[in-house]
PDB file of C-alpha atoms and ligand atoms in Angstrom:
ATOM      1  CA  UNK A 620       9.435  20.606 -16.769  1.00  0.00           C
ATOM      2  CA  UNK A 621       8.876  18.750 -13.491  1.00  0.00           C
ATOM      3  CA  UNK A 622       7.677  15.152 -13.571  1.00  0.00           C
ATOM      4  CA  UNK A 623       6.153  14.131 -10.275  1.00  0.00           C
ATOM      5  CA  UNK A 624       5.349  10.485  -9.551  1.00  0.00           C
ATOM      6  CA  UNK A 625       2.629  10.557  -6.894  1.00  0.00           C
ATOM      7  CA  UNK A 626       2.855   7.122  -5.353  1.00  0.00           C
ATOM      8  CA  UNK A 627       1.143   5.097  -2.638  1.00  0.00           C
ATOM      9  CA  UNK A 628      -1.296   2.245  -2.053  1.00  0.00           C
ATOM     10  CA  UNK A 629      -4.983   2.518  -2.960  1.00  0.00           C
ATOM     11  CA  UNK A 630      -6.629   4.961  -0.573  1.00  0.00           C
ATOM     12  CA  UNK A 631      -3.418   6.837   0.277  1.00  0.00           C
ATOM     13  CA  UNK A 632      -4.775  10.142  -1.083  1.00  0.00           C
ATOM     14  CA  UNK A 633      -3.161  10.328  -4.544  1.00  0.00           C
ATOM     15  CA  UNK A 634      -6.327  11.600  -6.233  1.00  0.00           C
ATOM     16  CA  UNK A 635      -7.066  14.216  -3.567  1.00  0.00           C
ATOM     17  CA  UNK A 636      -3.509  15.519  -3.492  1.00  0.00           C
ATOM     18  CA  UNK A 637      -3.327  15.535  -7.302  1.00  0.00           C
ATOM     19  CA  UNK A 638      -6.238  17.984  -7.287  1.00  0.00           C
ATOM     20  CA  UNK A 639      -4.358  20.224  -4.839  1.00  0.00           C
ATOM     21  CA  UNK A 640      -1.192  20.114  -6.941  1.00  0.00           C
ATOM     22  CA  UNK A 641      -3.134  20.948 -10.114  1.00  0.00           C
ATOM     23  CA  UNK A 642      -4.811  23.888  -8.400  1.00  0.00           C
ATOM     24  CA  UNK A 643      -1.559  25.342  -7.028  1.00  0.00           C
ATOM     25  CA  UNK A 644       0.939  24.545  -9.778  1.00  0.00           C
ATOM     26  CA  UNK A 645      -1.260  24.124 -12.871  1.00  0.00           C
ATOM     27  CA  UNK A 646       0.483  20.902 -13.828  1.00  0.00           C
ATOM     28  CA  UNK A 647      -0.894  18.347 -16.252  1.00  0.00           C
ATOM     29  CA  UNK A 648      -2.332  15.216 -14.642  1.00  0.00           C
ATOM     30  CA  UNK A 649      -2.249  11.620 -15.841  1.00  0.00           C
ATOM     31  CA  UNK A 650      -4.257   9.166 -13.736  1.00  0.00           C
ATOM     32  CA  UNK A 651      -4.095   5.782 -15.443  1.00  0.00           C
ATOM     33  CA  UNK A 652      -7.100   4.642 -13.355  1.00  0.00           C
ATOM     34  CA  UNK A 653      -9.176   7.601 -14.643  1.00  0.00           C
ATOM     35  CA  UNK A 654      -8.083   6.936 -18.236  1.00  0.00           C
ATOM     36  CA  UNK A 655      -9.076   3.265 -17.890  1.00  0.00           C
ATOM     37  CA  UNK A 656     -12.462   4.137 -16.368  1.00  0.00           C
ATOM     38  CA  UNK A 657     -13.118   6.500 -19.301  1.00  0.00           C
ATOM     39  CA  UNK A 658     -12.177   3.689 -21.719  1.00  0.00           C
ATOM     40  CA  UNK A 659     -14.667   1.411 -19.927  1.00  0.00           C
ATOM     41  CA  UNK A 660     -17.414   4.067 -20.083  1.00  0.00           C
ATOM     42  CA  UNK A 661     -16.737   4.500 -23.818  1.00  0.00           C
ATOM     43  CA  UNK A 662     -16.833   0.716 -24.310  1.00  0.00           C
ATOM     44  CA  UNK A 663     -13.535   0.646 -26.206  1.00  0.00           C
ATOM     45  CA  UNK A 664     -11.543  -2.561 -26.736  1.00  0.00           C
ATOM     46  CA  UNK A 665      -9.054  -1.431 -24.102  1.00  0.00           C
ATOM     47  CA  UNK A 666     -11.928  -0.699 -21.708  1.00  0.00           C
ATOM     48  CA  UNK A 667     -13.440  -4.125 -22.247  1.00  0.00           C
ATOM     49  CA  UNK A 668     -10.097  -5.802 -21.505  1.00  0.00           C
ATOM     50  CA  UNK A 669      -9.332  -3.581 -18.508  1.00  0.00           C
ATOM     51  CA  UNK A 670     -12.699  -4.059 -16.810  1.00  0.00           C
ATOM     52  CA  UNK A 671     -12.090  -7.662 -15.718  1.00  0.00           C
ATOM     53  CA  UNK A 672      -8.684  -6.861 -14.233  1.00  0.00           C
ATOM     54  CA  UNK A 673     -10.002  -3.818 -12.393  1.00  0.00           C
ATOM     55  CA  UNK A 674     -12.969  -5.669 -10.924  1.00  0.00           C
ATOM     56  CA  UNK A 675     -10.659  -8.402  -9.633  1.00  0.00           C
ATOM     57  CA  UNK A 676      -8.267  -5.877  -8.099  1.00  0.00           C
ATOM     58  CA  UNK A 677      -5.499  -6.967 -10.472  1.00  0.00           C
ATOM     59  CA  UNK A 678      -3.193  -4.879 -12.643  1.00  0.00           C
ATOM     60  CA  UNK A 679      -3.962  -4.300 -16.307  1.00  0.00           C
ATOM     61  CA  UNK A 680      -1.035  -5.783 -18.332  1.00  0.00           C
ATOM     62  CA  UNK A 681       2.040  -3.558 -18.605  1.00  0.00           C
ATOM     63  CA  UNK A 682       2.092  -3.433 -22.420  1.00  0.00           C
ATOM     64  CA  UNK A 683      -1.439  -1.952 -22.582  1.00  0.00           C
ATOM     65  CA  UNK A 684      -0.733   0.612 -19.870  1.00  0.00           C
ATOM     66  CA  UNK A 685       2.621   1.652 -21.336  1.00  0.00           C
ATOM     67  CA  UNK A 686       1.141   2.211 -24.834  1.00  0.00           C
ATOM     68  CA  UNK A 687      -1.706   4.180 -23.310  1.00  0.00           C
ATOM     69  CA  UNK A 688       0.693   6.381 -21.354  1.00  0.00           C
ATOM     70  CA  UNK A 689       3.028   7.006 -24.269  1.00  0.00           C
ATOM     71  CA  UNK A 690       0.088   8.441 -26.262  1.00  0.00           C
ATOM     72  CA  UNK A 691      -1.149  10.480 -23.286  1.00  0.00           C
ATOM     73  CA  UNK A 692       2.271  12.115 -22.768  1.00  0.00           C
ATOM     74  CA  UNK A 693       1.942  13.881 -26.118  1.00  0.00           C
ATOM     75  CA  UNK A 694      -1.037  15.845 -24.718  1.00  0.00           C
ATOM     76  CA  UNK A 695       1.293  17.639 -22.313  1.00  0.00           C
ATOM     77  CA  UNK A 696       4.207  18.854 -24.419  1.00  0.00           C
ATOM     78  CA  UNK A 697       3.689  22.446 -23.252  1.00  0.00           C
ATOM     79  CA  UNK A 698       2.911  21.725 -19.593  1.00  0.00           C
ATOM     80  CA  UNK A 699       4.971  23.190 -16.716  1.00  0.00           C
ATOM     81  CA  UNK A 700       4.912  19.798 -15.128  1.00  0.00           C
ATOM     82  CA  UNK A 701       3.095  16.475 -15.088  1.00  0.00           C
ATOM     83  CA  UNK A 702       1.721  14.495 -12.144  1.00  0.00           C
ATOM     84  CA  UNK A 703       1.728  10.730 -12.654  1.00  0.00           C
ATOM     85  CA  UNK A 704      -1.053   9.378 -10.431  1.00  0.00           C
ATOM     86  CA  UNK A 705      -1.335   5.592 -10.175  1.00  0.00           C
ATOM     87  CA  UNK A 706       1.550   5.034 -12.593  1.00  0.00           C
ATOM     88  CA  UNK A 707       4.075   3.374 -12.550  1.00  0.00           C
ATOM     89  CA  UNK A 708       2.666   0.381 -10.682  1.00  0.00           C
ATOM     90  CA  UNK A 709       5.362  -2.150 -11.645  1.00  0.00           C
ATOM     91  CA  UNK A 710       9.118  -1.918 -12.038  1.00  0.00           C
ATOM     92  CA  UNK A 711       8.659  -2.590 -15.774  1.00  0.00           C
ATOM     93  CA  UNK A 712       6.382   0.460 -15.991  1.00  0.00           C
ATOM     94  CA  UNK A 713       8.965   2.552 -14.110  1.00  0.00           C
ATOM     95  CA  UNK A 714      11.641   1.514 -16.608  1.00  0.00           C
ATOM     96  CA  UNK A 715       9.303   2.250 -19.526  1.00  0.00           C
ATOM     97  CA  UNK A 716       8.534   5.697 -18.086  1.00  0.00           C
ATOM     98  CA  UNK A 717      12.241   6.448 -17.849  1.00  0.00           C
ATOM     99  CA  UNK A 718      12.671   5.540 -21.518  1.00  0.00           C
ATOM    100  CA  UNK A 719       9.603   7.499 -22.651  1.00  0.00           C
ATOM    101  CA  UNK A 720      10.856  10.603 -20.840  1.00  0.00           C
ATOM    102  CA  UNK A 721      14.431  10.090 -22.038  1.00  0.00           C
ATOM    103  CA  UNK A 722      13.098  10.007 -25.609  1.00  0.00           C
ATOM    104  CA  UNK A 723      11.681  13.464 -24.876  1.00  0.00           C
ATOM    105  CA  UNK A 724      14.938  14.675 -23.296  1.00  0.00           C
ATOM    106  CA  UNK A 725      13.729  14.625 -19.699  1.00  0.00           C
ATOM    107  CA  UNK A 726      13.332  12.423 -16.579  1.00  0.00           C
ATOM    108  CA  UNK A 727      11.292  11.888 -13.402  1.00  0.00           C
ATOM    109  CA  UNK A 728      12.010  14.716 -10.928  1.00  0.00           C
ATOM    110  CA  UNK A 729      10.821  13.059  -7.715  1.00  0.00           C
ATOM    111  CA  UNK A 730       8.706  10.183  -6.446  1.00  0.00           C
ATOM    112  CA  UNK A 731       6.431  11.248  -3.590  1.00  0.00           C
ATOM    113  CA  UNK A 732       5.573   8.128  -1.605  1.00  0.00           C
ATOM    114  CA  UNK A 733       2.492   8.546   0.612  1.00  0.00           C
ATOM    115  CA  UNK A 734       2.779   6.340   3.715  1.00  0.00           C
ATOM    116  CA  UNK A 735      -0.524   5.223   5.276  1.00  0.00           C
ATOM    117  CA  UNK A 736      -1.130   2.198   7.571  1.00  0.00           C
ATOM    118  CA  UNK A 737      -3.132  -0.636   5.978  1.00  0.00           C
ATOM    119  CA  UNK A 738      -6.161  -0.522   8.317  1.00  0.00           C
ATOM    120  CA  UNK A 739      -6.546   3.199   7.617  1.00  0.00           C
ATOM    121  CA  UNK A 740      -6.486   2.453   3.859  1.00  0.00           C
ATOM    122  CA  UNK A 741      -9.230  -0.162   4.227  1.00  0.00           C
ATOM    123  CA  UNK A 742     -11.380   2.206   6.332  1.00  0.00           C
ATOM    124  CA  UNK A 743     -10.971   5.031   3.801  1.00  0.00           C
ATOM    125  CA  UNK A 744     -11.732   2.836   0.775  1.00  0.00           C
ATOM    126  CA  UNK A 745     -14.799   1.214   2.354  1.00  0.00           C
ATOM    127  CA  UNK A 746     -16.080   4.704   3.209  1.00  0.00           C
ATOM    128  CA  UNK A 747     -15.314   5.963  -0.301  1.00  0.00           C
ATOM    129  CA  UNK A 748     -17.242   2.975  -1.699  1.00  0.00           C
ATOM    130  CA  UNK A 749     -20.435   4.333  -0.105  1.00  0.00           C
ATOM    131  CA  UNK A 750     -20.410   7.252  -2.559  1.00  0.00           C
ATOM    132  CA  UNK A 751     -17.770   6.677  -5.287  1.00  0.00           C
ATOM    133  CA  UNK A 752     -19.832   4.350  -7.470  1.00  0.00           C
ATOM    134  CA  UNK A 753     -16.552   2.537  -8.240  1.00  0.00           C
ATOM    135  CA  UNK A 754     -16.987  -1.176  -8.907  1.00  0.00           C
ATOM    136  CA  UNK A 755     -13.686  -1.909  -7.115  1.00  0.00           C
ATOM    137  CA  UNK A 756     -14.405  -0.062  -3.837  1.00  0.00           C
ATOM    138  CA  UNK A 757     -15.869  -3.119  -2.059  1.00  0.00           C
ATOM    139  CA  UNK A 758     -14.179  -5.063   0.732  1.00  0.00           C
ATOM    140  CA  UNK A 759     -13.265  -8.136  -1.340  1.00  0.00           C
ATOM    141  CA  UNK A 760     -11.721  -6.145  -4.191  1.00  0.00           C
ATOM    142  CA  UNK A 761     -10.054  -3.759  -1.731  1.00  0.00           C
ATOM    143  CA  UNK A 762      -8.212  -6.714  -0.102  1.00  0.00           C
ATOM    144  CA  UNK A 763      -7.148  -7.922  -3.516  1.00  0.00           C
ATOM    145  CA  UNK A 764      -5.945  -4.433  -4.559  1.00  0.00           C
ATOM    146  CA  UNK A 765      -3.864  -4.182  -1.380  1.00  0.00           C
ATOM    147  CA  UNK A 766      -2.292  -7.612  -2.059  1.00  0.00           C
ATOM    148  CA  UNK A 767      -1.537  -6.533  -5.614  1.00  0.00           C
ATOM    149  CA  UNK A 768       0.023  -3.353  -4.264  1.00  0.00           C
ATOM    150  CA  UNK A 769       2.215  -5.221  -1.763  1.00  0.00           C
ATOM    151  CA  UNK A 770       3.368  -7.871  -4.260  1.00  0.00           C
ATOM    152  CA  UNK A 771       3.734  -5.969  -7.535  1.00  0.00           C
ATOM    153  CA  UNK A 772       3.706  -2.247  -6.865  1.00  0.00           C
ATOM    154  CA  UNK A 773       5.670  -1.702  -3.637  1.00  0.00           C
ATOM    155  CA  UNK A 774       8.966  -2.809  -5.335  1.00  0.00           C
ATOM    156  CA  UNK A 775       8.742   0.396  -7.415  1.00  0.00           C
ATOM    157  CA  UNK A 776       9.790   2.239  -4.229  1.00  0.00           C
ATOM    158  CA  UNK A 777      13.198   0.524  -4.354  1.00  0.00           C
ATOM    159  CA  UNK A 778      13.529   1.431  -8.030  1.00  0.00           C
ATOM    160  CA  UNK A 779      13.250   5.167  -7.301  1.00  0.00           C
ATOM    161  CA  UNK A 780      15.308   4.856  -4.125  1.00  0.00           C
ATOM    162  CA  UNK A 781      18.148   3.487  -6.248  1.00  0.00           C
ATOM    163  CA  UNK A 782      17.676   6.426  -8.624  1.00  0.00           C
ATOM    164  CA  UNK A 783      17.945   8.866  -5.684  1.00  0.00           C
ATOM    165  CA  UNK A 784      14.408  10.136  -6.392  1.00  0.00           C
ATOM    166  CA  UNK A 785      12.456   8.773  -3.405  1.00  0.00           C
ATOM    167  CA  UNK A 786      10.722  11.162  -0.970  1.00  0.00           C
ATOM    168  CA  UNK A 787       8.654   9.510   1.789  1.00  0.00           C
ATOM    169  CA  UNK A 788       5.683  11.520   3.046  1.00  0.00           C
ATOM    170  CA  UNK A 789       3.544  10.678   6.069  1.00  0.00           C
ATOM    171  CA  UNK A 790       0.061  10.425   4.558  1.00  0.00           C
ATOM    172  CA  UNK A 791      -1.797  10.746   7.871  1.00  0.00           C
ATOM    173  CA  UNK A 792      -3.215  13.952   9.343  1.00  0.00           C
ATOM    174  CA  UNK A 793      -5.061  16.737   7.592  1.00  0.00           C
ATOM    175  CA  UNK A 794      -5.223  16.958   3.803  1.00  0.00           C
ATOM    176  CA  UNK A 795      -3.732  20.476   3.967  1.00  0.00           C
ATOM    177  CA  UNK A 796      -0.918  19.366   6.305  1.00  0.00           C
ATOM    178  CA  UNK A 797       0.048  16.541   3.937  1.00  0.00           C
ATOM    179  CA  UNK A 798      -0.185  18.932   1.000  1.00  0.00           C
ATOM    180  CA  UNK A 799       2.319  21.297   2.677  1.00  0.00           C
ATOM    181  CA  UNK A 800       4.846  18.453   2.870  1.00  0.00           C
ATOM    182  CA  UNK A 801       4.192  17.647  -0.791  1.00  0.00           C
ATOM    183  CA  UNK A 802       4.792  21.281  -1.789  1.00  0.00           C
ATOM    184  CA  UNK A 803       8.138  21.362   0.058  1.00  0.00           C
ATOM    185  CA  UNK A 804       9.340  18.451  -2.067  1.00  0.00           C
ATOM    186  CA  UNK A 805       7.955  19.821  -5.345  1.00  0.00           C
ATOM    187  CA  UNK A 806       9.572  23.203  -4.687  1.00  0.00           C
ATOM    188  CA  UNK A 807      12.901  21.561  -3.883  1.00  0.00           C
ATOM    189  CA  UNK A 808      13.307  19.797  -7.249  1.00  0.00           C
TER     190      UNK A 808
HETATM  191  P1  AMP B1172      -6.734   3.601  -9.483  1.00  0.00           P
HETATM  192  O1  AMP B1172      -7.836   4.510  -9.938  1.00  0.00           O
HETATM  193  O2  AMP B1172      -5.381   4.202  -9.645  1.00  0.00           O
HETATM  194  O3  AMP B1172      -6.969   3.079  -8.075  1.00  0.00           O
HETATM  195  O4  AMP B1172      -6.758   2.316 -10.444  1.00  0.00           O
HETATM  196  C1  AMP B1172      -7.873   1.452 -10.495  1.00  0.00           C
HETATM  197  C2  AMP B1172      -7.485   0.145 -11.166  1.00  0.00           C
HETATM  198  O5  AMP B1172      -7.065   0.414 -12.510  1.00  0.00           O
HETATM  199  C3  AMP B1172      -6.316  -0.598 -10.532  1.00  0.00           C
HETATM  200  O6  AMP B1172      -6.710  -1.409  -9.433  1.00  0.00           O
HETATM  201  C4  AMP B1172      -5.827  -1.431 -11.719  1.00  0.00           C
HETATM  202  O7  AMP B1172      -6.665  -2.536 -11.963  1.00  0.00           O
HETATM  203  C5  AMP B1172      -5.997  -0.456 -12.891  1.00  0.00           C
HETATM  204  N1  AMP B1172      -4.789   0.373 -13.080  1.00  0.00           N
HETATM  205  C6  AMP B1172      -4.663   1.714 -12.872  1.00  0.00           C
HETATM  206  N2  AMP B1172      -3.421   2.132 -13.140  1.00  0.00           N
HETATM  207  C7  AMP B1172      -2.724   1.034 -13.508  1.00  0.00           C
HETATM  208  C8  AMP B1172      -1.366   0.808 -13.871  1.00  0.00           C
HETATM  209  N3  AMP B1172      -0.463   1.807 -13.889  1.00  0.00           N
HETATM  210  N4  AMP B1172      -0.998  -0.470 -14.193  1.00  0.00           N
HETATM  211  C9  AMP B1172      -1.885  -1.476 -14.178  1.00  0.00           C
HETATM  212  N5  AMP B1172      -3.162  -1.333 -13.821  1.00  0.00           N
HETATM  213  C10 AMP B1172      -3.602  -0.090 -13.489  1.00  0.00           C
END
């Protein structure tokens, strides 16, 4: 079973490319952002806690995310592969993922790191905010999400580099062109 960490800052195209991967490879998909938004819509305790962090552009605490992911993994025992979209976002989450997969006799196959310049990210997210209905797609929260990414999430790149799992992908150009690069890496692992 392949475990693909689809990584990159907000607006780098993780959601769009996840859809392409699902369509071509039929893999299971875990987007921690989607799971949290569903928890908020269902007004669960986790949703109520997560909402404030999300609206400030901050990360939901590791312990909550890791518990949530551990439960979600059990939904995919028979999958050909799993795409992790928006997780891990801290080095502690990356370590926890390694342990959760080890417990199941497996490991991350590759980390696909989508590289997109910051101004392009801001332009994409502001544009997305016109139609997404997401409470965090506004300029103030976007700036905060990018700071959070740079300070807390970007170090995860070094974690996977040290593991020999890092694949950098230029996330500029056409969606289909970027997807071709992604497929080359998925097929190679
Ligand atoms: P996303 O849909 O991936 O852009 O996530 C939206 C928001 O959900 C983020 O800005 C965080 O507040 C929260 N979130 C999503 N995934 C995680 C994660 N792995 N760790 C902590 N917070 C997360």
